[in-house]
XYZ file of C-alpha atoms in Angstrom:
182
model
C 22.735 -10.292 -90.389
C 19.042 -9.442 -90.067
C 16.100 -10.655 -92.157
C 15.076 -8.035 -94.697
C 11.661 -7.689 -96.287
C 11.552 -9.733 -99.485
C 14.050 -12.396 -98.397
C 12.997 -16.000 -98.937
C 14.136 -19.467 -97.916
C 16.970 -20.751 -100.084
C 17.964 -17.290 -101.293
C 21.668 -16.751 -101.924
C 23.080 -13.770 -100.035
C 26.285 -12.185 -101.267
C 28.602 -10.065 -99.137
C 31.527 -7.896 -100.200
C 32.350 -5.028 -102.526
C 31.607 -7.091 -105.646
C 28.106 -8.090 -104.480
C 25.172 -6.891 -106.578
C 22.707 -4.294 -105.323
C 19.940 -6.764 -104.412
C 17.697 -7.076 -101.355
C 19.557 -8.774 -98.505
C 23.072 -8.434 -99.922
C 25.787 -6.785 -97.811
C 27.968 -4.118 -99.415
C 30.397 -1.414 -98.297
C 28.575 1.943 -98.324
C 30.866 3.382 -101.003
C 29.468 0.795 -103.457
C 25.891 1.867 -102.669
C 24.368 4.703 -104.751
C 22.780 7.742 -103.110
C 19.122 7.378 -102.201
C 19.411 3.632 -101.551
C 17.490 2.188 -98.615
C 19.806 0.176 -96.344
C 19.613 -1.422 -92.901
C 21.895 -3.040 -90.317
C 24.584 -0.409 -90.921
C 27.900 -0.606 -89.077
C 29.066 2.282 -86.882
C 32.742 1.296 -87.222
C 34.256 -0.988 -89.822
C 33.769 -4.626 -88.824
C 31.365 -4.191 -85.885
C 28.671 -6.261 -87.699
C 25.892 -3.703 -87.642
C 24.671 -1.023 -85.240
C 22.100 1.261 -86.938
C 18.612 0.534 -88.341
C 18.204 -2.984 -86.961
C 14.718 -2.838 -85.385
C 11.684 -4.304 -87.164
C 10.635 -2.169 -90.125
C 13.625 0.178 -89.758
C 15.824 1.479 -92.546
C 18.408 4.177 -93.218
C 18.803 6.181 -96.427
C 22.171 6.951 -98.047
C 22.122 10.747 -98.533
C 25.545 11.547 -99.960
C 29.117 10.360 -100.399
C 32.227 12.455 -99.747
C 35.058 10.838 -101.705
C 37.820 13.165 -100.397
C 37.076 12.394 -96.743
C 35.948 8.819 -97.430
C 32.677 9.320 -95.555
C 28.994 8.704 -96.233
C 26.025 10.602 -94.816
C 22.980 8.612 -93.691
C 19.467 9.502 -92.585
C 18.656 7.253 -89.623
C 15.198 5.966 -88.602
C 15.062 8.657 -85.880
C 15.258 11.344 -88.574
C 18.750 12.390 -87.512
C 21.669 12.423 -89.902
C 24.935 10.602 -89.268
C 28.288 10.592 -91.019
C 30.083 7.234 -91.121
C 33.088 5.827 -92.963
C 32.416 4.751 -96.551
C 34.063 1.406 -95.777
C 31.376 0.318 -93.298
C 29.048 -2.402 -94.533
C 25.280 -2.233 -94.812
C 22.543 -4.607 -95.834
C 20.276 -3.583 -98.706
C 16.565 -3.228 -97.927
C 14.186 -2.725 -94.998
C 14.253 -4.890 -91.852
C 11.399 -7.414 -91.854
C 8.551 -7.279 -89.345
C 7.402 -3.714 -90.005
C 4.082 -2.726 -88.438
C 4.646 -5.029 -85.461
C 3.613 -2.322 -82.997
C 0.371 -1.471 -84.871
C -1.513 -4.459 -83.483
C -2.689 -3.952 -79.895
C -1.642 -6.585 -77.343
C -5.198 -6.624 -75.864
C -4.425 -8.729 -72.800
C -1.855 -8.988 -70.057
C -0.822 -12.513 -71.050
C 0.554 -11.318 -74.376
C 2.549 -8.569 -72.644
C 3.767 -11.132 -70.102
C 5.116 -13.454 -72.790
C 6.530 -10.581 -74.833
C 8.672 -9.344 -71.930
C 9.405 -12.801 -70.468
C 11.798 -13.479 -73.352
C 13.415 -10.028 -73.090
C 14.143 -8.902 -69.524
C 12.394 -8.300 -66.240
C 10.749 -4.942 -66.996
C 7.043 -5.837 -66.866
C 4.707 -5.146 -65.112
C 5.763 -1.614 -64.198
C 4.530 -0.865 -60.687
C 4.242 2.807 -59.726
C 5.858 3.942 -56.495
C 2.740 5.839 -55.378
C 0.696 2.626 -55.593
C 2.909 0.917 -52.978
C 2.981 1.017 -49.199
C 5.343 3.389 -47.362
C 7.547 0.478 -46.244
C 8.129 -0.509 -49.878
C 8.827 2.822 -51.592
C 9.605 6.441 -50.617
C 6.557 7.613 -52.644
C 4.171 5.045 -51.108
C 1.325 5.479 -48.636
C -1.090 8.290 -47.947
C -4.823 8.520 -48.441
C -4.510 9.598 -52.081
C -1.990 8.440 -54.642
C 0.346 11.412 -54.550
C 4.103 11.655 -54.077
C 3.898 14.160 -51.216
C 7.512 15.311 -51.527
C 9.697 16.585 -54.376
C 10.307 13.858 -56.945
C 13.863 15.129 -57.449
C 16.557 13.534 -55.303
C 20.236 14.263 -54.683
C 22.897 12.072 -56.230
C 24.346 11.718 -52.736
C 21.136 10.154 -51.392
C 21.484 6.621 -50.009
C 20.176 3.723 -52.038
C 16.566 3.133 -51.151
C 15.849 6.852 -51.101
C 17.246 7.384 -54.589
C 14.032 7.125 -56.617
C 12.405 9.551 -59.039
C 14.414 12.198 -60.864
C 17.986 11.541 -59.698
C 20.342 14.542 -59.722
C 17.946 16.502 -61.955
C 19.229 19.823 -63.271
C 15.739 20.701 -64.456
C 12.283 19.125 -64.572
C 9.157 19.569 -66.663
C 8.580 19.825 -70.378
C 11.345 20.996 -72.694
C 10.114 24.331 -74.029
C 11.870 26.593 -76.509
C 14.952 24.409 -76.967
C 17.058 24.231 -80.107
C 15.937 22.084 -83.029
C 17.537 18.628 -83.071
C 19.402 17.287 -86.090
C 18.000 19.803 -88.608
C 20.559 21.027 -91.089
C 20.451 22.573 -94.532
C 21.002 19.536 -96.783
């Protein structure tokens, strides 16, 4: 269960198919009318929530298909997904929207933000290192100096950059993603 916008301390939260359509309650999608804003939606029945769980995220119920027992959702990415009508979803928008609008301003805030997550900060570029530390290091200017693509058969230590790339560069003239007629 995630905190939704509008929840308060001491609020009663009801789960199940007989729960009312109130902010924070958890209902199967077949009990939810079309156009409802939901969050923390399950991918499979009983997996406790997979979609629209980030701060400020929500999914919209587009349509129900009673014969197939499926429901169509619009996800935060803009893509559409069809899931079983028996999966549960929480009503409302995930709390903490607009979190990314405020700039971090200093390295200490970034340090503490990522210290509680995982070791992915600071991100050091390979070209900024010495040649003993990285295949892209060294040289009188910060340039890679060799193709950034590398074979999948390369030994570890050499395998940096675009590993086993079929193509590089910007995607130009590719098919539209997730656009359909409804």
